[in-house]
PDB file of C-alpha atoms in Angstrom:
ATOM      1  CA  UNK A   2      20.649   2.713 -42.313  1.00 33.00           C
ATOM      2  CA  UNK A   3      18.442   0.848 -39.924  1.00 36.00           C
ATOM      3  CA  UNK A   4      18.734  -2.320 -37.980  1.00 29.00           C
ATOM      4  CA  UNK A   5      16.912  -3.985 -35.149  1.00 31.00           C
ATOM      5  CA  UNK A   6      18.963  -3.841 -31.979  1.00 32.00           C
ATOM      6  CA  UNK A   7      17.372  -6.953 -30.567  1.00 31.00           C
ATOM      7  CA  UNK A   8      14.441  -9.226 -31.247  1.00 29.00           C
ATOM      8  CA  UNK A   9      11.157  -8.340 -29.606  1.00 29.00           C
ATOM      9  CA  UNK A  10      11.674  -8.581 -25.881  1.00 30.00           C
ATOM     10  CA  UNK A  11       8.940  -9.507 -23.474  1.00 27.00           C
ATOM     11  CA  UNK A  12       8.555  -7.454 -20.298  1.00 30.00           C
ATOM     12  CA  UNK A  13       5.797  -8.987 -18.227  1.00 29.00           C
ATOM     13  CA  UNK A  14       2.727  -9.274 -20.421  1.00 28.00           C
ATOM     14  CA  UNK A  15       3.714  -6.889 -23.185  1.00 30.00           C
ATOM     15  CA  UNK A  16       6.271  -6.668 -25.925  1.00 30.00           C
ATOM     16  CA  UNK A  17       8.801  -3.879 -25.790  1.00 37.00           C
ATOM     17  CA  UNK A  18       9.823  -2.895 -29.297  1.00 37.00           C
ATOM     18  CA  UNK A  19      13.070  -1.083 -29.975  1.00 35.00           C
ATOM     19  CA  UNK A  20      14.805  -0.059 -33.153  1.00 35.00           C
ATOM     20  CA  UNK A  21      17.877   1.976 -33.992  1.00 36.00           C
ATOM     21  CA  UNK A  22      16.890   4.193 -36.897  1.00 35.00           C
ATOM     22  CA  UNK A  23      20.400   5.429 -37.549  1.00 38.00           C
ATOM     23  CA  UNK A  24      21.241   8.744 -39.152  1.00 39.00           C
ATOM     24  CA  UNK A  25      18.348  11.082 -39.845  1.00 34.00           C
ATOM     25  CA  UNK A  26      18.298  13.767 -42.545  1.00 32.00           C
ATOM     26  CA  UNK A  27      19.674  17.160 -41.599  1.00 42.00           C
ATOM     27  CA  UNK A  28      16.738  19.225 -40.388  1.00 50.00           C
ATOM     28  CA  UNK A  29      15.796  22.538 -41.955  1.00 43.00           C
ATOM     29  CA  UNK A  30      16.837  24.313 -38.764  1.00 39.00           C
ATOM     30  CA  UNK A  31      20.455  23.545 -39.716  1.00 35.00           C
ATOM     31  CA  UNK A  32      21.168  21.527 -36.607  1.00 35.00           C
ATOM     32  CA  UNK A  33      24.724  20.358 -37.107  1.00 31.00           C
ATOM     33  CA  UNK A  34      25.368  16.792 -36.042  1.00 29.00           C
ATOM     34  CA  UNK A  35      28.802  15.282 -36.277  1.00 28.00           C
ATOM     35  CA  UNK A  36      27.324  11.987 -35.214  1.00 35.00           C
ATOM     36  CA  UNK A  37      23.619  11.264 -34.874  1.00 39.00           C
ATOM     37  CA  UNK A  38      22.715   9.344 -31.759  1.00 48.00           C
ATOM     38  CA  UNK A  39      20.900   6.052 -31.860  1.00 75.00           C
ATOM     39  CA  UNK A  40      17.158   6.531 -31.748  1.00 84.00           C
ATOM     40  CA  UNK A  41      15.347   3.990 -29.616  1.00 93.00           C
ATOM     41  CA  UNK A  42      11.602   3.508 -29.576  1.00 95.00           C
ATOM     42  CA  UNK A  43      10.147   2.109 -26.369  1.00 96.00           C
ATOM     43  CA  UNK A  44       6.486   1.187 -26.812  1.00 96.00           C
ATOM     44  CA  UNK A  45       4.321   0.357 -23.793  1.00 96.00           C
ATOM     45  CA  UNK A  46       0.810  -1.093 -23.888  1.00 96.00           C
ATOM     46  CA  UNK A  47      -0.628   1.767 -21.821  1.00 97.00           C
ATOM     47  CA  UNK A  48       0.293   5.016 -20.096  1.00 96.00           C
ATOM     48  CA  UNK A  49       0.656   3.334 -16.718  1.00 97.00           C
ATOM     49  CA  UNK A  50       3.409   1.070 -18.013  1.00 97.00           C
ATOM     50  CA  UNK A  51       4.933   3.992 -19.888  1.00 97.00           C
ATOM     51  CA  UNK A  52       5.134   6.023 -16.667  1.00 97.00           C
ATOM     52  CA  UNK A  53       6.788   3.145 -14.855  1.00 97.00           C
ATOM     53  CA  UNK A  54       9.389   2.637 -17.559  1.00 97.00           C
ATOM     54  CA  UNK A  55      10.182   6.354 -17.665  1.00 98.00           C
ATOM     55  CA  UNK A  56      10.600   6.427 -13.881  1.00 97.00           C
ATOM     56  CA  UNK A  57      12.988   3.477 -14.052  1.00 97.00           C
ATOM     57  CA  UNK A  58      14.977   5.214 -16.785  1.00 98.00           C
ATOM     58  CA  UNK A  59      15.211   8.464 -14.811  1.00 98.00           C
ATOM     59  CA  UNK A  60      16.461   6.644 -11.716  1.00 98.00           C
ATOM     60  CA  UNK A  61      19.044   4.787 -13.790  1.00 98.00           C
ATOM     61  CA  UNK A  62      20.354   7.985 -15.380  1.00 98.00           C
ATOM     62  CA  UNK A  63      20.366   9.741 -12.011  1.00 98.00           C
ATOM     63  CA  UNK A  64      22.379   6.948 -10.422  1.00 98.00           C
ATOM     64  CA  UNK A  65      24.837   6.815 -13.314  1.00 98.00           C
ATOM     65  CA  UNK A  66      25.399  10.585 -13.363  1.00 97.00           C
ATOM     66  CA  UNK A  67      25.866  10.859  -9.603  1.00 96.00           C
ATOM     67  CA  UNK A  68      28.230   7.910  -9.581  1.00 96.00           C
ATOM     68  CA  UNK A  69      30.287   9.300 -12.460  1.00 95.00           C
ATOM     69  CA  UNK A  70      30.150  13.047 -11.861  1.00 94.00           C
ATOM     70  CA  UNK A  71      28.648  13.705  -8.432  1.00 94.00           C
ATOM     71  CA  UNK A  72      25.435  15.394  -9.607  1.00 96.00           C
ATOM     72  CA  UNK A  73      22.430  14.868 -11.876  1.00 97.00           C
ATOM     73  CA  UNK A  74      21.537  17.776 -14.148  1.00 97.00           C
ATOM     74  CA  UNK A  75      18.089  17.375 -15.679  1.00 98.00           C
ATOM     75  CA  UNK A  76      15.695  19.586 -17.648  1.00 99.00           C
ATOM     76  CA  UNK A  77      11.955  18.971 -17.845  1.00 99.00           C
ATOM     77  CA  UNK A  78       9.149  20.398 -19.935  1.00 98.00           C
ATOM     78  CA  UNK A  79       5.475  20.933 -19.113  1.00 95.00           C
ATOM     79  CA  UNK A  80       2.158  19.757 -20.500  1.00 93.00           C
ATOM     80  CA  UNK A  81       1.192  16.232 -19.499  1.00 93.00           C
ATOM     81  CA  UNK A  82       4.820  15.271 -18.912  1.00 96.00           C
ATOM     82  CA  UNK A  83       5.115  16.217 -15.203  1.00 97.00           C
ATOM     83  CA  UNK A  84       2.182  14.051 -14.125  1.00 96.00           C
ATOM     84  CA  UNK A  85       3.322  11.097 -16.241  1.00 96.00           C
ATOM     85  CA  UNK A  86       6.860  11.471 -14.920  1.00 96.00           C
ATOM     86  CA  UNK A  87       5.817  11.763 -11.288  1.00 97.00           C
ATOM     87  CA  UNK A  88       3.302   8.924 -11.188  1.00 96.00           C
ATOM     88  CA  UNK A  89       5.883   6.338 -10.152  1.00 97.00           C
ATOM     89  CA  UNK A  90       8.890   8.525  -9.438  1.00 97.00           C
ATOM     90  CA  UNK A  91       7.291   9.782  -6.212  1.00 97.00           C
ATOM     91  CA  UNK A  92       6.284   6.339  -4.966  1.00 96.00           C
ATOM     92  CA  UNK A  93       8.283   5.323  -1.873  1.00 96.00           C
ATOM     93  CA  UNK A  94       9.721   2.180  -3.464  1.00 94.00           C
ATOM     94  CA  UNK A  95      11.273   4.387  -6.147  1.00 95.00           C
ATOM     95  CA  UNK A  96      11.733   7.784  -4.463  1.00 96.00           C
ATOM     96  CA  UNK A  97      13.534   6.361  -1.438  1.00 95.00           C
ATOM     97  CA  UNK A  98      16.328   5.120  -3.703  1.00 93.00           C
ATOM     98  CA  UNK A  99      16.992   8.495  -5.338  1.00 98.00           C
ATOM     99  CA  UNK A 100      19.656  10.924  -4.110  1.00 98.00           C
ATOM    100  CA  UNK A 101      17.483  13.996  -4.537  1.00 98.00           C
ATOM    101  CA  UNK A 102      20.075  16.238  -2.899  1.00 96.00           C
ATOM    102  CA  UNK A 103      22.330  15.630  -5.906  1.00 96.00           C
ATOM    103  CA  UNK A 104      19.738  16.804  -8.440  1.00 97.00           C
ATOM    104  CA  UNK A 105      19.797  20.134 -10.277  1.00 96.00           C
ATOM    105  CA  UNK A 106      16.440  20.611 -11.993  1.00 98.00           C
ATOM    106  CA  UNK A 107      15.965  23.084 -14.839  1.00 98.00           C
ATOM    107  CA  UNK A 108      13.118  23.799 -17.223  1.00 99.00           C
ATOM    108  CA  UNK A 109      13.339  23.000 -20.929  1.00 99.00           C
ATOM    109  CA  UNK A 110      10.858  25.779 -21.533  1.00 99.00           C
ATOM    110  CA  UNK A 111       8.616  28.043 -19.530  1.00 99.00           C
ATOM    111  CA  UNK A 112       5.713  30.384 -20.036  1.00 98.00           C
ATOM    112  CA  UNK A 113       6.381  33.975 -18.986  1.00 98.00           C
ATOM    113  CA  UNK A 114       3.704  34.038 -16.316  1.00 98.00           C
ATOM    114  CA  UNK A 115       3.834  34.179 -12.496  1.00 98.00           C
ATOM    115  CA  UNK A 116       5.137  30.956 -10.975  1.00 98.00           C
ATOM    116  CA  UNK A 117       1.785  30.294  -9.299  1.00 98.00           C
ATOM    117  CA  UNK A 118      -0.166  30.759 -12.545  1.00 98.00           C
ATOM    118  CA  UNK A 119      -1.971  27.707 -13.904  1.00 97.00           C
ATOM    119  CA  UNK A 120      -0.047  28.162 -17.182  1.00 97.00           C
ATOM    120  CA  UNK A 121       3.318  27.886 -15.422  1.00 98.00           C
ATOM    121  CA  UNK A 122       5.392  24.778 -16.103  1.00 98.00           C
ATOM    122  CA  UNK A 123       7.035  25.350 -12.738  1.00 98.00           C
ATOM    123  CA  UNK A 124       3.653  25.106 -11.036  1.00 98.00           C
ATOM    124  CA  UNK A 125       2.895  21.869 -12.900  1.00 98.00           C
ATOM    125  CA  UNK A 126       6.222  20.327 -11.924  1.00 98.00           C
ATOM    126  CA  UNK A 127       5.973  21.616  -8.352  1.00 98.00           C
ATOM    127  CA  UNK A 128       2.538  20.126  -7.680  1.00 97.00           C
ATOM    128  CA  UNK A 129       3.239  16.837  -9.473  1.00 97.00           C
ATOM    129  CA  UNK A 130       6.804  16.251  -8.322  1.00 98.00           C
ATOM    130  CA  UNK A 131       8.632  18.844  -6.245  1.00 98.00           C
ATOM    131  CA  UNK A 132       6.089  19.002  -3.417  1.00 97.00           C
ATOM    132  CA  UNK A 133       6.436  15.243  -2.969  1.00 97.00           C
ATOM    133  CA  UNK A 134      10.207  14.780  -3.036  1.00 97.00           C
ATOM    134  CA  UNK A 135      13.176  16.527  -1.438  1.00 95.00           C
ATOM    135  CA  UNK A 136      15.255  18.376  -4.025  1.00 97.00           C
ATOM    136  CA  UNK A 137      16.764  21.386  -2.192  1.00 96.00           C
ATOM    137  CA  UNK A 138      15.107  24.641  -3.254  1.00 96.00           C
ATOM    138  CA  UNK A 139      18.467  26.102  -4.291  1.00 95.00           C
ATOM    139  CA  UNK A 140      18.846  23.269  -6.811  1.00 96.00           C
ATOM    140  CA  UNK A 141      15.569  23.972  -8.610  1.00 97.00           C
ATOM    141  CA  UNK A 142      15.856  26.674 -11.264  1.00 98.00           C
ATOM    142  CA  UNK A 143      12.586  28.450 -12.140  1.00 98.00           C
ATOM    143  CA  UNK A 144      12.552  31.551 -14.310  1.00 98.00           C
ATOM    144  CA  UNK A 145      12.257  35.107 -13.014  1.00 98.00           C
ATOM    145  CA  UNK A 146       8.796  36.056 -14.341  1.00 97.00           C
ATOM    146  CA  UNK A 147       9.227  39.696 -13.321  1.00 98.00           C
ATOM    147  CA  UNK A 148      11.614  40.222 -16.233  1.00 99.00           C
ATOM    148  CA  UNK A 149      10.703  40.872 -19.839  1.00 98.00           C
ATOM    149  CA  UNK A 150      10.792  37.705 -22.001  1.00 98.00           C
ATOM    150  CA  UNK A 151      14.096  38.727 -23.588  1.00 98.00           C
ATOM    151  CA  UNK A 152      15.702  39.584 -20.245  1.00 99.00           C
ATOM    152  CA  UNK A 153      14.234  36.450 -18.684  1.00 99.00           C
ATOM    153  CA  UNK A 154      15.890  34.240 -21.312  1.00 99.00           C
ATOM    154  CA  UNK A 155      19.233  36.011 -20.922  1.00 98.00           C
ATOM    155  CA  UNK A 156      19.084  35.744 -17.126  1.00 98.00           C
ATOM    156  CA  UNK A 157      18.189  32.049 -17.292  1.00 98.00           C
ATOM    157  CA  UNK A 158      21.097  31.360 -19.617  1.00 97.00           C
ATOM    158  CA  UNK A 159      23.476  33.233 -17.311  1.00 96.00           C
ATOM    159  CA  UNK A 160      22.186  31.300 -14.304  1.00 95.00           C
ATOM    160  CA  UNK A 161      22.672  27.984 -16.091  1.00 95.00           C
ATOM    161  CA  UNK A 162      26.261  28.862 -16.897  1.00 94.00           C
ATOM    162  CA  UNK A 163      26.910  29.591 -13.221  1.00 91.00           C
ATOM    163  CA  UNK A 164      25.302  26.387 -11.975  1.00 88.00           C
ATOM    164  CA  UNK A 165      28.314  24.115 -12.303  1.00 72.00           C
ATOM    165  CA  UNK A 166      28.624  21.570  -9.526  1.00 67.00           C
ATOM    166  CA  UNK A 167      32.284  20.695  -9.046  1.00 61.00           C
ATOM    167  CA  UNK A 168      33.169  17.815 -11.320  1.00 68.00           C
ATOM    168  CA  UNK A 169      29.666  17.369 -12.753  1.00 80.00           C
ATOM    169  CA  UNK A 170      30.657  18.443 -16.256  1.00 87.00           C
ATOM    170  CA  UNK A 171      27.493  20.525 -16.640  1.00 93.00           C
ATOM    171  CA  UNK A 172      29.165  23.649 -17.977  1.00 91.00           C
ATOM    172  CA  UNK A 173      31.335  22.963 -21.018  1.00 84.00           C
ATOM    173  CA  UNK A 174      35.079  23.594 -20.594  1.00 80.00           C
ATOM    174  CA  UNK A 175      34.747  26.601 -22.903  1.00 79.00           C
ATOM    175  CA  UNK A 176      32.203  28.109 -20.511  1.00 78.00           C
ATOM    176  CA  UNK A 177      29.861  28.768 -23.418  1.00 83.00           C
ATOM    177  CA  UNK A 178      27.565  25.744 -23.247  1.00 93.00           C
ATOM    178  CA  UNK A 179      25.978  23.202 -20.940  1.00 95.00           C
ATOM    179  CA  UNK A 180      25.586  19.436 -21.063  1.00 96.00           C
ATOM    180  CA  UNK A 181      22.483  18.010 -19.422  1.00 97.00           C
ATOM    181  CA  UNK A 182      22.552  14.438 -18.203  1.00 97.00           C
ATOM    182  CA  UNK A 183      18.908  14.093 -19.220  1.00 99.00           C
ATOM    183  CA  UNK A 184      16.314  16.250 -20.954  1.00 99.00           C
ATOM    184  CA  UNK A 185      12.681  15.154 -20.703  1.00 99.00           C
ATOM    185  CA  UNK A 186      10.418  16.467 -23.441  1.00 99.00           C
ATOM    186  CA  UNK A 187       6.881  16.180 -24.662  1.00 97.00           C
ATOM    187  CA  UNK A 188       5.568  16.859 -28.133  1.00 96.00           C
ATOM    188  CA  UNK A 189       2.538  18.840 -29.250  1.00 94.00           C
ATOM    189  CA  UNK A 190       0.083  17.733 -31.938  1.00 93.00           C
ATOM    190  CA  UNK A 191       1.863  20.053 -34.393  1.00 95.00           C
ATOM    191  CA  UNK A 192       5.254  18.458 -33.720  1.00 96.00           C
ATOM    192  CA  UNK A 193       6.559  21.256 -31.502  1.00 97.00           C
ATOM    193  CA  UNK A 194       8.702  20.475 -28.501  1.00 98.00           C
ATOM    194  CA  UNK A 195       9.716  22.708 -25.597  1.00 98.00           C
ATOM    195  CA  UNK A 196       8.688  26.084 -27.078  1.00 98.00           C
ATOM    196  CA  UNK A 197      10.195  25.407 -30.493  1.00 98.00           C
ATOM    197  CA  UNK A 198       7.366  25.611 -33.019  1.00 98.00           C
ATOM    198  CA  UNK A 199       7.241  24.575 -36.692  1.00 97.00           C
ATOM    199  CA  UNK A 200       8.294  27.340 -39.057  1.00 96.00           C
ATOM    200  CA  UNK A 201       9.349  29.741 -36.301  1.00 96.00           C
ATOM    201  CA  UNK A 202      12.559  31.741 -36.538  1.00 95.00           C
ATOM    202  CA  UNK A 203      13.769  30.229 -33.242  1.00 95.00           C
ATOM    203  CA  UNK A 204      14.514  27.039 -35.151  1.00 96.00           C
ATOM    204  CA  UNK A 205      17.412  28.953 -36.693  1.00 94.00           C
ATOM    205  CA  UNK A 206      18.890  30.025 -33.328  1.00 95.00           C
ATOM    206  CA  UNK A 207      22.393  28.578 -32.930  1.00 93.00           C
ATOM    207  CA  UNK A 208      24.094  31.125 -30.666  1.00 95.00           C
ATOM    208  CA  UNK A 209      21.891  31.475 -27.613  1.00 97.00           C
ATOM    209  CA  UNK A 210      21.366  28.628 -25.163  1.00 98.00           C
ATOM    210  CA  UNK A 211      18.045  30.062 -24.016  1.00 98.00           C
ATOM    211  CA  UNK A 212      15.846  32.107 -26.331  1.00 98.00           C
ATOM    212  CA  UNK A 213      12.613  34.015 -25.902  1.00 98.00           C
ATOM    213  CA  UNK A 214       9.480  33.968 -27.999  1.00 97.00           C
ATOM    214  CA  UNK A 215       6.674  36.535 -27.876  1.00 97.00           C
ATOM    215  CA  UNK A 216       4.518  35.225 -30.708  1.00 96.00           C
ATOM    216  CA  UNK A 217       3.961  31.609 -29.733  1.00 96.00           C
ATOM    217  CA  UNK A 218       1.204  30.063 -31.876  1.00 95.00           C
ATOM    218  CA  UNK A 219       0.022  28.384 -28.697  1.00 94.00           C
ATOM    219  CA  UNK A 220      -0.994  30.586 -25.737  1.00 95.00           C
ATOM    220  CA  UNK A 221       0.440  32.142 -23.742  1.00 96.00           C
ATOM    221  CA  UNK A 222       2.448  33.968 -26.418  1.00 97.00           C
ATOM    222  CA  UNK A 223       5.498  34.895 -24.298  1.00 98.00           C
ATOM    223  CA  UNK A 224       7.863  32.077 -23.332  1.00 98.00           C
ATOM    224  CA  UNK A 225      11.485  31.084 -23.021  1.00 99.00           C
ATOM    225  CA  UNK A 226      12.986  27.854 -24.301  1.00 99.00           C
ATOM    226  CA  UNK A 227      16.194  25.893 -24.490  1.00 98.00           C
ATOM    227  CA  UNK A 228      17.503  25.927 -28.051  1.00 98.00           C
ATOM    228  CA  UNK A 229      18.653  23.089 -30.301  1.00 97.00           C
ATOM    229  CA  UNK A 230      22.352  23.547 -29.394  1.00 96.00           C
ATOM    230  CA  UNK A 231      21.485  22.725 -25.772  1.00 97.00           C
ATOM    231  CA  UNK A 232      19.041  19.918 -26.510  1.00 98.00           C
ATOM    232  CA  UNK A 233      21.449  18.266 -28.932  1.00 96.00           C
ATOM    233  CA  UNK A 234      24.375  18.501 -26.509  1.00 95.00           C
ATOM    234  CA  UNK A 235      22.580  16.407 -23.865  1.00 97.00           C
ATOM    235  CA  UNK A 236      23.809  12.991 -22.849  1.00 96.00           C
ATOM    236  CA  UNK A 237      20.267  11.705 -23.189  1.00 98.00           C
ATOM    237  CA  UNK A 238      16.988  13.137 -24.458  1.00 98.00           C
ATOM    238  CA  UNK A 239      13.762  11.270 -23.745  1.00 98.00           C
ATOM    239  CA  UNK A 240      10.427  12.099 -25.352  1.00 98.00           C
ATOM    240  CA  UNK A 241       7.092  11.018 -23.893  1.00 98.00           C
ATOM    241  CA  UNK A 242       4.201  10.623 -26.328  1.00 97.00           C
ATOM    242  CA  UNK A 243       0.859   9.085 -25.438  1.00 97.00           C
ATOM    243  CA  UNK A 244      -2.575   8.847 -26.980  1.00 96.00           C
ATOM    244  CA  UNK A 245      -4.060   8.445 -30.434  1.00 95.00           C
ATOM    245  CA  UNK A 246      -3.712  12.177 -31.044  1.00 94.00           C
ATOM    246  CA  UNK A 247       0.037  11.638 -31.530  1.00 96.00           C
ATOM    247  CA  UNK A 248      -0.282   8.973 -34.244  1.00 95.00           C
ATOM    248  CA  UNK A 249       0.199  11.264 -37.248  1.00 95.00           C
ATOM    249  CA  UNK A 250       3.251  12.921 -35.725  1.00 96.00           C
ATOM    250  CA  UNK A 251       4.792   9.551 -34.865  1.00 96.00           C
ATOM    251  CA  UNK A 252       4.544   8.525 -38.516  1.00 96.00           C
ATOM    252  CA  UNK A 253       5.939  11.839 -39.755  1.00 96.00           C
ATOM    253  CA  UNK A 254       8.859  11.686 -37.318  1.00 95.00           C
ATOM    254  CA  UNK A 255       9.809   8.021 -37.193  1.00 93.00           C
ATOM    255  CA  UNK A 256       8.817   6.816 -40.647  1.00 92.00           C
ATOM    256  CA  UNK A 257       8.908   9.886 -42.889  1.00 93.00           C
ATOM    257  CA  UNK A 258      11.719  11.700 -41.006  1.00 93.00           C
ATOM    258  CA  UNK A 259       9.913  15.016 -41.540  1.00 95.00           C
ATOM    259  CA  UNK A 260      12.593  17.617 -40.888  1.00 93.00           C
ATOM    260  CA  UNK A 261      10.072  20.463 -40.721  1.00 96.00           C
ATOM    261  CA  UNK A 262       9.036  19.215 -37.278  1.00 97.00           C
ATOM    262  CA  UNK A 263      11.027  20.558 -34.311  1.00 98.00           C
ATOM    263  CA  UNK A 264      10.732  17.236 -32.474  1.00 97.00           C
ATOM    264  CA  UNK A 265      12.483  15.520 -35.401  1.00 96.00           C
ATOM    265  CA  UNK A 266      15.330  18.036 -35.146  1.00 95.00           C
ATOM    266  CA  UNK A 267      16.226  16.903 -31.627  1.00 97.00           C
ATOM    267  CA  UNK A 268      19.114  14.535 -32.341  1.00 95.00           C
ATOM    268  CA  UNK A 269      21.785  14.501 -29.610  1.00 95.00           C
ATOM    269  CA  UNK A 270      25.213  14.658 -31.196  1.00 93.00           C
ATOM    270  CA  UNK A 271      26.950  12.318 -28.786  1.00 91.00           C
ATOM    271  CA  UNK A 272      24.073  11.093 -26.666  1.00 95.00           C
ATOM    272  CA  UNK A 273      21.050   8.850 -26.701  1.00 96.00           C
ATOM    273  CA  UNK A 274      17.567   9.656 -27.971  1.00 98.00           C
ATOM    274  CA  UNK A 275      14.664   7.608 -26.608  1.00 97.00           C
ATOM    275  CA  UNK A 276      11.020   7.909 -27.595  1.00 97.00           C
ATOM    276  CA  UNK A 277       8.690   6.488 -24.950  1.00 97.00           C
ATOM    277  CA  UNK A 278       5.187   6.004 -26.289  1.00 97.00           C
ATOM    278  CA  UNK A 279       2.093   3.993 -25.567  1.00 97.00           C
ATOM    279  CA  UNK A 280       0.525   1.621 -28.066  1.00 96.00           C
ATOM    280  CA  UNK A 281      -2.124   4.199 -28.990  1.00 97.00           C
ATOM    281  CA  UNK A 282       0.518   6.696 -30.121  1.00 96.00           C
ATOM    282  CA  UNK A 283       2.456   3.996 -31.990  1.00 95.00           C
ATOM    283  CA  UNK A 284      -0.625   2.454 -33.625  1.00 95.00           C
ATOM    284  CA  UNK A 285       0.108   3.649 -37.181  1.00 94.00           C
ATOM    285  CA  UNK A 286       3.835   2.947 -37.158  1.00 92.00           C
ATOM    286  CA  UNK A 287       4.723  -0.045 -39.349  1.00 86.00           C
ATOM    287  CA  UNK A 288       6.202  -3.059 -37.597  1.00 79.00           C
ATOM    288  CA  UNK A 289       9.631  -2.508 -39.128  1.00 72.00           C
ATOM    289  CA  UNK A 290       9.788   0.925 -37.473  1.00 74.00           C
ATOM    290  CA  UNK A 291       8.172   0.352 -34.091  1.00 59.00           C
TER     291      UNK A 291
END
């Protein structure tokens, strides 16, 4: 099914286009979804506006989570996402309103390299965001790069399961899962997200919360990543996609519902899925989709 949530809405000088695409086909990775979340597309005219809208969304989710549960548990990925996320989030008119001391920041995926390596997602997030705001160090959760990839993933999973803030609802009552308030993801030109790559055996992982990969098709080869059970348990997942290089993937995901693409398999069971994109990325989407 598919219906337009609202007519085109004007925000300043541009038109924000949103659509609920309803249930998507079951992906080949056998992600089980009792109820597929609404999928909202939020198209901005440029990356500057996109960054501003994402910052506003993050602040809103932070406020709501802290008000309801006393903490904000968020996971972020790497690539171009940290700089796009931080552009407005660190500005005083935004940052001064955020209760950073209530944040717990995790990584949706990470390269198994030293934390000061240029390939490290932690380093990207630290320079773009963490060095400019005031999240307590104990509430930022980098990997332990001294461990083997397999041990690193197991240790990160164990640390997540011990990170419950009283009343925040992060660790599931069973003690075997976690529920993020927000997961922020990017998408590669091949449709991968986090470190979940098309055709890889990790797409079939349904037991572990954090898995390791040592044969990533994109360097560096050794990484850890959150798995679909974690991503699809989140209260909200937001993708950021910008630039004409994402056009083909936007069509394959939002129009063709290509279930071979990991990004298409991210469908929160009881949460919200939002795709933030600029007009360049959305260029080839038909009007009845975007």
